[in-house]
XYZ file of N, CA and C in Angstrom:
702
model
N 24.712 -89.056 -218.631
C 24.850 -87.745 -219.267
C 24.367 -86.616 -218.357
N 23.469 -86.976 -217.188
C 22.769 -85.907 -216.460
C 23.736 -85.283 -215.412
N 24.275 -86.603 -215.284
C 25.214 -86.393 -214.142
C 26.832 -85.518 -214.641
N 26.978 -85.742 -215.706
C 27.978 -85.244 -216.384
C 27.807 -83.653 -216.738
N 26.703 -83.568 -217.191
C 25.973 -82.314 -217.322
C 25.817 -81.384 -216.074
N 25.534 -81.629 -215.366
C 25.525 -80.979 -213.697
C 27.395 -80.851 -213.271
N 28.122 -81.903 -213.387
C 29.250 -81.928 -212.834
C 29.961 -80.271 -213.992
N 29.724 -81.041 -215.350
C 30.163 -79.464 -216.281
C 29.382 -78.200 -215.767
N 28.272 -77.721 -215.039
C 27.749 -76.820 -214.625
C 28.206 -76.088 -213.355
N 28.472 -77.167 -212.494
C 28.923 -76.988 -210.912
C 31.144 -76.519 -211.211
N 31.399 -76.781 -212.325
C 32.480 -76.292 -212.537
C 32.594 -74.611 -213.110
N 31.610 -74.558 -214.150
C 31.883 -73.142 -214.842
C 31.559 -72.687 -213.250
N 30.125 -72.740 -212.938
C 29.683 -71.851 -211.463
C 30.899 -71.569 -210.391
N 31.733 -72.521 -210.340
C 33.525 -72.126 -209.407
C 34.023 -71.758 -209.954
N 34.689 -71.379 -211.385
C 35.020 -70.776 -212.274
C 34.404 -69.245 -212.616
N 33.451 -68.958 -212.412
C 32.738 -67.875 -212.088
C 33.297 -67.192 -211.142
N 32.477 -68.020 -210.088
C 33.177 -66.714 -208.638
C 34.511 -66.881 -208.747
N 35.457 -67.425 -209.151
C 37.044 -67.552 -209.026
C 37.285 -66.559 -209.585
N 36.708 -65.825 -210.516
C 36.933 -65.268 -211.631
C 35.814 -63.547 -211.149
N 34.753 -63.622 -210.391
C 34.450 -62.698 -210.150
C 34.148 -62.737 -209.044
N 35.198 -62.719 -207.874
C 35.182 -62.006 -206.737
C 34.983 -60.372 -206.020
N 34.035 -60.677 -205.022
C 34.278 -59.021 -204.777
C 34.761 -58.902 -203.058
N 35.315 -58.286 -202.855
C 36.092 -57.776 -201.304
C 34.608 -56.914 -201.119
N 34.231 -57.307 -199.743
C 33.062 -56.961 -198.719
C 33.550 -56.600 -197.206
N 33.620 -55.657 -196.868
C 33.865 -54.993 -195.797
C 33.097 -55.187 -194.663
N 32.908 -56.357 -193.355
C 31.921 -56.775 -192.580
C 32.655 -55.906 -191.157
N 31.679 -54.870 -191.038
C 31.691 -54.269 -189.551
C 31.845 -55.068 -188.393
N 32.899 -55.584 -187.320
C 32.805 -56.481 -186.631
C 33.164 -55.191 -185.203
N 32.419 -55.877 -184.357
C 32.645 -55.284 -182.981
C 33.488 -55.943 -182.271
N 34.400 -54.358 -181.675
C 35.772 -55.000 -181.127
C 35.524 -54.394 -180.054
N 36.274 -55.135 -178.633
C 35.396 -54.856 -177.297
C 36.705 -54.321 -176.762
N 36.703 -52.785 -176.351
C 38.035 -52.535 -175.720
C 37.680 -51.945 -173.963
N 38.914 -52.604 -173.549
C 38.782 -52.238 -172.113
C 38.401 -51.004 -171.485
N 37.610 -51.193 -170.573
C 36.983 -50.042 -169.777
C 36.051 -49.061 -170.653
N 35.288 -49.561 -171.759
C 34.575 -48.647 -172.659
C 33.244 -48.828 -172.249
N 32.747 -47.355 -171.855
C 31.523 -47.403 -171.443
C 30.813 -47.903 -172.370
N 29.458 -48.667 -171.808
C 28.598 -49.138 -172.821
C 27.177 -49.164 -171.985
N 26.359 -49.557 -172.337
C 24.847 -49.174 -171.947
C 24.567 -49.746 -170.665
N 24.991 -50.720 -170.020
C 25.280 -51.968 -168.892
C 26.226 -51.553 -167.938
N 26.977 -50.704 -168.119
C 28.233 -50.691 -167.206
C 28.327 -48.623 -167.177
N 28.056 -48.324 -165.964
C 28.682 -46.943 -165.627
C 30.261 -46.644 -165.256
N 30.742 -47.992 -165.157
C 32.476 -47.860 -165.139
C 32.674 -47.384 -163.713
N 31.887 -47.898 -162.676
C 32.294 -47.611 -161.189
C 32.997 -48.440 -161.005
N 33.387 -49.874 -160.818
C 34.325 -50.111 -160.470
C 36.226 -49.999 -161.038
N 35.860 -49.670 -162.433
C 37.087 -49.016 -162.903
C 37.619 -47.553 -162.442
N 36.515 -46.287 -162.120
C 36.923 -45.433 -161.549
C 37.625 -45.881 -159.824
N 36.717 -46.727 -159.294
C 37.438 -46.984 -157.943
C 38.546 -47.853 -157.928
N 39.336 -48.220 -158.689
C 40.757 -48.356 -159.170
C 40.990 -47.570 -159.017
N 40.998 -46.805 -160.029
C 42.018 -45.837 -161.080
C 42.052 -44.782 -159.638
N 40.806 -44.141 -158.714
C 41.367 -43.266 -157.764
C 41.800 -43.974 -156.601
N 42.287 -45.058 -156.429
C 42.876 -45.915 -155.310
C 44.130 -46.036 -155.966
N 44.749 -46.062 -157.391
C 45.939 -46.006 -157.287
C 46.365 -44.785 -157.927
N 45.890 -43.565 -157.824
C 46.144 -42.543 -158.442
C 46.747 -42.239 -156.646
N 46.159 -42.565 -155.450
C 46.338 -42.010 -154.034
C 47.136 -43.089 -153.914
N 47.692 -44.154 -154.205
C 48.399 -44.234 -153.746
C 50.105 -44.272 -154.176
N 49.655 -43.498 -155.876
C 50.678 -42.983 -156.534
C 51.200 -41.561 -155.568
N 50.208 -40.805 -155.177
C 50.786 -39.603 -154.395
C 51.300 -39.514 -153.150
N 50.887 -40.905 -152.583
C 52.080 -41.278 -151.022
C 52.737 -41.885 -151.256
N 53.377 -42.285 -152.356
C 54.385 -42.923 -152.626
C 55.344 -41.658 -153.266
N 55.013 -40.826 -154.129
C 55.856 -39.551 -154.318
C 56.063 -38.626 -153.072
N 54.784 -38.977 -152.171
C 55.226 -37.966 -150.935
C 56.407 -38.716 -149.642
N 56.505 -39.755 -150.141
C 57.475 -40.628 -149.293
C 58.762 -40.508 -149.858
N 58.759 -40.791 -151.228
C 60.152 -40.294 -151.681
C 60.735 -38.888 -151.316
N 59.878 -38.125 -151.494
C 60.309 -37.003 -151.654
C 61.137 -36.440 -150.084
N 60.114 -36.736 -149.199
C 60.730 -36.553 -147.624
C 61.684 -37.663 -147.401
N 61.832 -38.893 -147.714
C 63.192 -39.646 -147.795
C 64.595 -39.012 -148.843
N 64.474 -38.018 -149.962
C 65.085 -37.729 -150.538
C 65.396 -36.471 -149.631
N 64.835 -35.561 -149.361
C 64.973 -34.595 -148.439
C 66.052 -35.196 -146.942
N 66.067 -35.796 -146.450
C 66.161 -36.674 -145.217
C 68.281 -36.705 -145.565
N 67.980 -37.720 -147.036
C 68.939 -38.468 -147.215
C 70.092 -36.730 -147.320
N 69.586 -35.682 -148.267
C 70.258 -34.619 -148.665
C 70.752 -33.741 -147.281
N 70.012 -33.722 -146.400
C 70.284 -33.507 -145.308
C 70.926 -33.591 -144.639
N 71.362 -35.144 -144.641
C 72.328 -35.593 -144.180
C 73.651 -35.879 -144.750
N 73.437 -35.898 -145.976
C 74.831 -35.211 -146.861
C 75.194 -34.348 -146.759
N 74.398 -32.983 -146.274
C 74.738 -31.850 -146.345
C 75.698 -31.613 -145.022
N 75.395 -32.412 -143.885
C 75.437 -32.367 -142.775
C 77.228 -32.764 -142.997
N 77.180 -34.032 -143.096
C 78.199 -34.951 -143.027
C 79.362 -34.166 -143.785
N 78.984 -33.436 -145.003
C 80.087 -32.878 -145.958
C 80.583 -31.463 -144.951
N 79.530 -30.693 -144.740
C 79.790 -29.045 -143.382
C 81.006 -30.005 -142.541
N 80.565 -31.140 -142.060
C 81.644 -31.332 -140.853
C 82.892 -31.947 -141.781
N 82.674 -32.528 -142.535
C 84.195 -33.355 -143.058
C 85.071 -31.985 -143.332
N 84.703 -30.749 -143.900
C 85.011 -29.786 -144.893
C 85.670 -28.798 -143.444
N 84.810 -28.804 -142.455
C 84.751 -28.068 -141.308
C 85.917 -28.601 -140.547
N 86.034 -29.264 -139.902
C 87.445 -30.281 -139.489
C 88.779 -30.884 -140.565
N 88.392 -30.346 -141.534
C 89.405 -30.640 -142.515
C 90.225 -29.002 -142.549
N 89.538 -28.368 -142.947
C 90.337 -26.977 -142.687
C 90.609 -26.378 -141.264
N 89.867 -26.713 -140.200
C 90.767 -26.737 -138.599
C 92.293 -26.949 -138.805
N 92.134 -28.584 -139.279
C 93.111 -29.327 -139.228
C 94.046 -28.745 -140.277
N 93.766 -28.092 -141.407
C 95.147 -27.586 -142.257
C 95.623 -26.386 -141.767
N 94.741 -25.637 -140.781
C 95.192 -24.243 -140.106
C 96.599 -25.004 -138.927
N 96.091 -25.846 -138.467
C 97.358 -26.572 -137.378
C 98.068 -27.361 -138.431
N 98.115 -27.666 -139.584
C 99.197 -28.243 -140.597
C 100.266 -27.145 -141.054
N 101.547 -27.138 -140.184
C 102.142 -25.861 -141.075
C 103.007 -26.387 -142.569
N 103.118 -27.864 -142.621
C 103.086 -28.352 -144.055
C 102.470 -27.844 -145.493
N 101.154 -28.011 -145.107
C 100.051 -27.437 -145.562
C 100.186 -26.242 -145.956
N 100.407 -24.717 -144.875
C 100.015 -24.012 -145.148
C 101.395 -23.468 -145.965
N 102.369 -23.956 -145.067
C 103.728 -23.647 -146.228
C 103.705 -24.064 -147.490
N 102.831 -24.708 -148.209
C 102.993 -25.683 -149.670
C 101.849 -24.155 -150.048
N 101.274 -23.869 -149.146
C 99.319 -23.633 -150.011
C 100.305 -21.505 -149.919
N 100.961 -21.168 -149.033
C 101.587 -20.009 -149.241
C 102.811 -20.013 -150.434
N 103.468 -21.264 -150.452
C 104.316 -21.180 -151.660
C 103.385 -21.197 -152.954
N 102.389 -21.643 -153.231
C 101.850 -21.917 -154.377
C 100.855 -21.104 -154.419
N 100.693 -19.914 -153.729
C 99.951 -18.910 -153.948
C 100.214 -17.879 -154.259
N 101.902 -17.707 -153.194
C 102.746 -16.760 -153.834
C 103.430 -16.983 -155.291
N 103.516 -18.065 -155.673
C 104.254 -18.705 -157.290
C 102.903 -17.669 -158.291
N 101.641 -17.816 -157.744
C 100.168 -17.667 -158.510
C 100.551 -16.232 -158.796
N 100.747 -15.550 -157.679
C 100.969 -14.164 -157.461
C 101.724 -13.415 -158.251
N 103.032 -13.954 -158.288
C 104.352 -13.626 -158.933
C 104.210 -13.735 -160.616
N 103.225 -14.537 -160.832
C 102.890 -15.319 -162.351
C 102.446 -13.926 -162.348
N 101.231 -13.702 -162.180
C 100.172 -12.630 -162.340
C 101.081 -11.524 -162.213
N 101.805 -10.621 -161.793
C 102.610 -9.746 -161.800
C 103.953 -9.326 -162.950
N 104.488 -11.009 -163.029
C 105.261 -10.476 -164.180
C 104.309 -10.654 -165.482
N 103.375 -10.978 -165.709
C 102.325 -11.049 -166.667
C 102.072 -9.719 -166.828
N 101.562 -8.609 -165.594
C 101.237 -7.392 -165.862
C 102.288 -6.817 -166.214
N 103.938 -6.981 -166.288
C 104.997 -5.999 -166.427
C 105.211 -6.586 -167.714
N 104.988 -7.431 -168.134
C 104.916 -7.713 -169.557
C 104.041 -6.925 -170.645
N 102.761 -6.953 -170.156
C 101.757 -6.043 -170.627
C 101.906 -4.547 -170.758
N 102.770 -4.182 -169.473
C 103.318 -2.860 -169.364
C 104.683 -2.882 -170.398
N 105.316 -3.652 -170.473
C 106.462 -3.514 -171.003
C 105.910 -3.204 -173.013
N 105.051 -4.344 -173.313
C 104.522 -4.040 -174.860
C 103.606 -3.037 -174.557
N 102.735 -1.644 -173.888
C 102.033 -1.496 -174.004
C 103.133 0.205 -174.354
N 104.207 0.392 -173.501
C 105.249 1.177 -173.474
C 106.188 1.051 -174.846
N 105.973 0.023 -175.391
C 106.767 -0.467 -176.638
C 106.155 0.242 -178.224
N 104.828 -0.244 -177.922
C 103.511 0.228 -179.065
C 103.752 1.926 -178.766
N 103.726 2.290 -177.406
C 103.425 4.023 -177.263
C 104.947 4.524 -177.889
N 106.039 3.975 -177.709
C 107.213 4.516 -178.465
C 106.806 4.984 -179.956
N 105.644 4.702 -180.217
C 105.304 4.808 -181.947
C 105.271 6.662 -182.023
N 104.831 7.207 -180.663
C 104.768 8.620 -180.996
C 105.861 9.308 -180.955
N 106.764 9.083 -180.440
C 108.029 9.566 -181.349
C 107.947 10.413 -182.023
N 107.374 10.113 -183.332
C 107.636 10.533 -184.773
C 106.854 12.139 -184.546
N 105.845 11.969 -183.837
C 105.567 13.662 -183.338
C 106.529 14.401 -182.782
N 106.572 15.650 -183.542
C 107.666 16.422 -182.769
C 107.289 17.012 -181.653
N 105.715 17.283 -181.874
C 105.269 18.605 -180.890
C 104.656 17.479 -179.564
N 105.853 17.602 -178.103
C 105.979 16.539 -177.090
C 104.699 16.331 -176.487
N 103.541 17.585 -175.973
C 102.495 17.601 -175.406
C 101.549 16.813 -176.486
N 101.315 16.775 -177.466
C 100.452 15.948 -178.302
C 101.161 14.434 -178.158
N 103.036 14.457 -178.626
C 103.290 13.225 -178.567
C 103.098 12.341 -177.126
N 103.024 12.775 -175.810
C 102.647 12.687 -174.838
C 101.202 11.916 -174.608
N 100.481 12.524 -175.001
C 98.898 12.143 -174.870
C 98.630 11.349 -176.558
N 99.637 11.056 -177.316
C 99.014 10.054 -178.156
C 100.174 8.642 -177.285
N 101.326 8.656 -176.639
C 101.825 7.477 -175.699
C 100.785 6.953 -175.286
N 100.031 7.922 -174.194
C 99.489 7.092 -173.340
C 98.138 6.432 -173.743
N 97.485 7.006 -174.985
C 96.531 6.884 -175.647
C 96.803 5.353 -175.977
N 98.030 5.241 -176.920
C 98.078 3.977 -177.607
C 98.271 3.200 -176.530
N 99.254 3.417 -175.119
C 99.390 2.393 -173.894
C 98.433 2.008 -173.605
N 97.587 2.830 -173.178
C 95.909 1.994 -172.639
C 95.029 1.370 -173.321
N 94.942 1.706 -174.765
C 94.500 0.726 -175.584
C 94.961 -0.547 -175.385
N 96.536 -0.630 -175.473
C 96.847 -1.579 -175.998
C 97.028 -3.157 -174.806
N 97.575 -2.105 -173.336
C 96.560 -2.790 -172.007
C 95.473 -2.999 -171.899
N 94.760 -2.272 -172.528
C 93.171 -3.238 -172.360
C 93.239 -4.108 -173.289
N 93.371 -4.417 -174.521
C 93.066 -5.289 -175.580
C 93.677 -6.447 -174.908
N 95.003 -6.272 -174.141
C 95.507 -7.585 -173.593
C 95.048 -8.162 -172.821
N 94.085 -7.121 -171.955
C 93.708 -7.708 -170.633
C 92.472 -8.440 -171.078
N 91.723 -7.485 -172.090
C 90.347 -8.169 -172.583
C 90.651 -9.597 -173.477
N 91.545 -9.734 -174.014
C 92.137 -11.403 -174.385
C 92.096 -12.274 -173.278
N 93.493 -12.092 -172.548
C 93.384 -12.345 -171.430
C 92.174 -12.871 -170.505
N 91.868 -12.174 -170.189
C 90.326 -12.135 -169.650
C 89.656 -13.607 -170.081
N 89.655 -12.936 -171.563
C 88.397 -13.951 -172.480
C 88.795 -15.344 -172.692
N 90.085 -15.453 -172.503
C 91.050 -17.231 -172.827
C 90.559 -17.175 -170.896
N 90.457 -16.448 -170.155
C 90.602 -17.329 -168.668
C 88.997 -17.805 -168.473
N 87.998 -17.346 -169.155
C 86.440 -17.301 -168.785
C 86.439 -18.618 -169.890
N 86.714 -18.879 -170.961
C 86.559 -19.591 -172.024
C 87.226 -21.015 -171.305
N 88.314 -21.002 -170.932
C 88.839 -22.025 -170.001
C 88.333 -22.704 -169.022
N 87.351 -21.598 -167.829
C 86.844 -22.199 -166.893
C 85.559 -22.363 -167.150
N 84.455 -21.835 -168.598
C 83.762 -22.099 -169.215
C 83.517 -23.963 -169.046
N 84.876 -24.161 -169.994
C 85.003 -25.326 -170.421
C 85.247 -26.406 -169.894
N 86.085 -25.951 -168.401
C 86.222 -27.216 -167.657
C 84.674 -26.990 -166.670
N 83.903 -26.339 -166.678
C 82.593 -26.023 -165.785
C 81.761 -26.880 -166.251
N 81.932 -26.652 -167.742
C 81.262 -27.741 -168.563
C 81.178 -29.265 -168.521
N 82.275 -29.812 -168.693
C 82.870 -30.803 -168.604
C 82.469 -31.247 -167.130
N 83.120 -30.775 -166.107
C 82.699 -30.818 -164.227
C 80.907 -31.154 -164.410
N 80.468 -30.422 -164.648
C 78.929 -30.588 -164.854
C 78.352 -31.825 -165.248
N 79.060 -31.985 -166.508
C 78.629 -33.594 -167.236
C 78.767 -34.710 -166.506
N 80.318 -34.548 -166.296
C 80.789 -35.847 -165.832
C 80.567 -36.234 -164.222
N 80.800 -34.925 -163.511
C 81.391 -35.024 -162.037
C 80.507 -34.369 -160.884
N 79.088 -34.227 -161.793
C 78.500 -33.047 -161.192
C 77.708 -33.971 -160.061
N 78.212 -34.617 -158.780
C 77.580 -35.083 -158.251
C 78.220 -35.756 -157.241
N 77.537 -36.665 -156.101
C 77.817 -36.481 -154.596
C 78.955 -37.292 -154.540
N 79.731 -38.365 -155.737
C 81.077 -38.726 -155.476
C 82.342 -38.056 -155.603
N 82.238 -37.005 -156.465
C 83.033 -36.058 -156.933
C 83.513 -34.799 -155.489
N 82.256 -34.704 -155.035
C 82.991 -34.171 -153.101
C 83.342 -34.801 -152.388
N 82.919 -36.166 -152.351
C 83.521 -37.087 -151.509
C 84.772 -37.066 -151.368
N 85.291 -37.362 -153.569
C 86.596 -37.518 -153.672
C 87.806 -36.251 -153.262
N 86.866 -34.957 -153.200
C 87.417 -33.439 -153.273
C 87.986 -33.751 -151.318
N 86.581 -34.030 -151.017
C 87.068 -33.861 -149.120
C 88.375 -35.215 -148.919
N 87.897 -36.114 -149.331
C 88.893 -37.450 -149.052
C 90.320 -36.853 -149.518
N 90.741 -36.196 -150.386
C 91.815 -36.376 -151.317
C 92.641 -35.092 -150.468
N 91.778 -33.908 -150.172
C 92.178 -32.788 -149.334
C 92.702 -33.311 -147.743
N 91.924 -34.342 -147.153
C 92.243 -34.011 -146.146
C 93.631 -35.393 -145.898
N 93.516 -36.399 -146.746
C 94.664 -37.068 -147.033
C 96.347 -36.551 -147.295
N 95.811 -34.947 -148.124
C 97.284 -34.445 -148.234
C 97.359 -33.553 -146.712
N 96.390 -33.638 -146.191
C 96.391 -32.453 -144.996
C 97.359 -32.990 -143.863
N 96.171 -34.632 -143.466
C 96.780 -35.295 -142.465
C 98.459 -36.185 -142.819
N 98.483 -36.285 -143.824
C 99.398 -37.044 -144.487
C 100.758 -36.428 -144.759
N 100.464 -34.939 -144.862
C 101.144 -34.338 -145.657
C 102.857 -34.211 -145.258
N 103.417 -34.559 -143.966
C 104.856 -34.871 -144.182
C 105.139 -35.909 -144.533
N 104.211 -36.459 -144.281
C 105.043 -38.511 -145.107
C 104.811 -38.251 -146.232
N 104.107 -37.559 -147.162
C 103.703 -37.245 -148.689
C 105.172 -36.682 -148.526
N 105.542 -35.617 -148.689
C 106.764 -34.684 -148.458
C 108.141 -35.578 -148.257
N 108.200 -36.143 -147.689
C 109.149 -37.502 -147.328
C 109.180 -38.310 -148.475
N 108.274 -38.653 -149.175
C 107.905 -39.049 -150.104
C 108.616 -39.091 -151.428
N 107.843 -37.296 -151.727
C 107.919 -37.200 -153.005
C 108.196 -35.396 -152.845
N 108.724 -34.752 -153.422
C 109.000 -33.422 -153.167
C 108.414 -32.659 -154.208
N 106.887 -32.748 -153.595
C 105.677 -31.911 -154.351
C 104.771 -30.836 -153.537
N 104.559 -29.928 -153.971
C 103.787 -29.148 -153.662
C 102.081 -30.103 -153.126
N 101.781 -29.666 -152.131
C 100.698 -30.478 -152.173
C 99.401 -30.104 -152.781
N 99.718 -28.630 -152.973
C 98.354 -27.980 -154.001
C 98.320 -28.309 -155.330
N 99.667 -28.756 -156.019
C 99.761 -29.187 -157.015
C 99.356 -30.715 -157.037
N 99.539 -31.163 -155.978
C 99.299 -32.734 -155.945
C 97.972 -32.889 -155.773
N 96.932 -31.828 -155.531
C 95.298 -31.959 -155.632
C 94.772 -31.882 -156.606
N 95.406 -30.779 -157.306
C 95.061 -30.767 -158.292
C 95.448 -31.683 -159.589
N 96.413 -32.329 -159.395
C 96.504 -32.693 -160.469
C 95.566 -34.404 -159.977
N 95.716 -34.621 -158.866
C 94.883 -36.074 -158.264
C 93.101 -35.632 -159.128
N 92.964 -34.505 -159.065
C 91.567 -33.881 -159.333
C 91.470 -34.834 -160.878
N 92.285 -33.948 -161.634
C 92.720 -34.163 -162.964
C 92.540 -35.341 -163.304
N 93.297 -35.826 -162.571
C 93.340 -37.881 -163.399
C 91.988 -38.416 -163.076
N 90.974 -37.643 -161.740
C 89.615 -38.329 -161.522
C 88.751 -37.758 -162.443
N 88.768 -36.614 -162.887
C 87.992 -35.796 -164.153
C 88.532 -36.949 -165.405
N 89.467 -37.617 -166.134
C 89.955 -38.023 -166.447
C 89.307 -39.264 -166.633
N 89.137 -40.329 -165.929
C 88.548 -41.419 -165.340
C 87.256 -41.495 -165.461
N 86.519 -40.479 -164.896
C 85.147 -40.229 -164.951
C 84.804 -39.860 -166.609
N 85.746 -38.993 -166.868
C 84.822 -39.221 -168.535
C 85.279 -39.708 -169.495
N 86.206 -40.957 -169.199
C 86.585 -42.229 -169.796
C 85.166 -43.125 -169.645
N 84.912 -43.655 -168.218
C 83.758 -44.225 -168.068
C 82.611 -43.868 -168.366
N 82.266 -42.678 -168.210
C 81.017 -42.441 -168.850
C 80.407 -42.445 -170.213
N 81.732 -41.870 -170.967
C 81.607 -41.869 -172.737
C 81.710 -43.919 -172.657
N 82.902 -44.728 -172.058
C 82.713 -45.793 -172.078
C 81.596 -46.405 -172.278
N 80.681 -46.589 -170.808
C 79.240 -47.085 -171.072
C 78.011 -45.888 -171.757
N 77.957 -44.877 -172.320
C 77.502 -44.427 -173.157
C 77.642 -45.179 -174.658
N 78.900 -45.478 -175.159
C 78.833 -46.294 -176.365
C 78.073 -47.717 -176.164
N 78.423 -48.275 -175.243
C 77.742 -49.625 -174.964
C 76.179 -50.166 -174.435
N 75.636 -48.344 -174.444
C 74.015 -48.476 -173.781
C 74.231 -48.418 -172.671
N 75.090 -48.782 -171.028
C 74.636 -48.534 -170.099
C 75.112 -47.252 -169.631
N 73.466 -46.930 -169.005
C 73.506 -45.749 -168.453
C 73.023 -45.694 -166.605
């Protein structure tokens, strides 16, 4: 019975604490790296930390004069490709006959563009007419003409800035960088040296044929880039 009696006692008593537990919060010390403490002044962690802090700064001062070095010599290499490429299109009379036809075409655009402008700007001033008295109807013509030439030109204007805005933009993102001259000098001096077997060829302007070669590499380039942009590599 004694033993039975103790065994019924030693049960309520686990039944107890099961039943009245309390959560106790024991402060434990956690040892974190490099924390000063009463034993240690942290000299040999400072003589790290300024041994690779120096030799973080000759390693930026090495890049930096190797990056300098390398630009240098890009700069160099592109003056002469760019420099001997236009020699060589001054002695191309291929060349300069394609680059005078397609400058004069530029020219001629721009001109009947302005006689157009002149032509509606003379069209709108017919409105004074309806004045009888000629010296007023006179100076309200030319009034409404110049308005109406500037408003065109200021359109005008604003679609050609908005345009090269946009492809500046674009050039920037995609192309803004040292393969994109490569491809500009390579592609120029290919139609330069090339340019009667091109002609033999194919019966293209060769300024048109840069530009539009430009085009399909602008093209390409921000195919690939939006490409590995969706896929993470950058």
């Amino acid at each position: 019975m004694a033993w039975k009696f103790k065994y019924e006692k030693a049960e309520q008593e686990k039944l107890y604490a099961q039943t009245h537990q309390k959560t106790v919060e024991v402060a434990v010390e956690k040892k974190v790296p490099y924390e000063k403490c009463e034993k240690c002044d942290r000299t040999v962690y400072q003589k790290a930390k300024e041994k690779c802090d120096n030799r973080k700064i000759q390693l930026e001062k090495k890049y930096k004069n190797m990056t300098i070095g390398y630009e240098s010599i890009l700069f160099l290499l592109a003056w002469y490709s760019i420099t001997t490429t236009l020699f060589t299109a001054i002695l191309s009379p291929v060349f300069l006959n394609d680059c005078s036809t397609f400058f004069g075409a530029l020219g001629k655009g721009i001109g009947s563009l302005f006689r157009e402008f002149v032509i509606g700007a003379d069209s709108f001033g017919q409105l004074s007419n309806v004045i009888s008295n000629s010296i007023i109807s006179g100076i309200v013509y030319w009034l409404i003409a110049t308005i109406v030439i500037g408003i065109l030109f200021i359109i005008t204007g604003l679609i050609i800035v908005w345009i090269g805005y946009q492809v500046g933009k674009i050039y920037r993102k995609y192309c803004w960088d040292i393969l994109s001259i490569m491809v500009a000098i390579m592609s120029t001096a290919i139609a330069i040296y090339f340019g009667e077997r091109i002609k033999s060829v194919m019966s293209i302007n060769l300024i048109v044929l840069l530009l539009l070669v430009h085009v399909v590499y602008i093209g390409i380039r921000c195919y690939v880039k939006d490409w590995r942009e969706e896929r993470g590599y950058y």
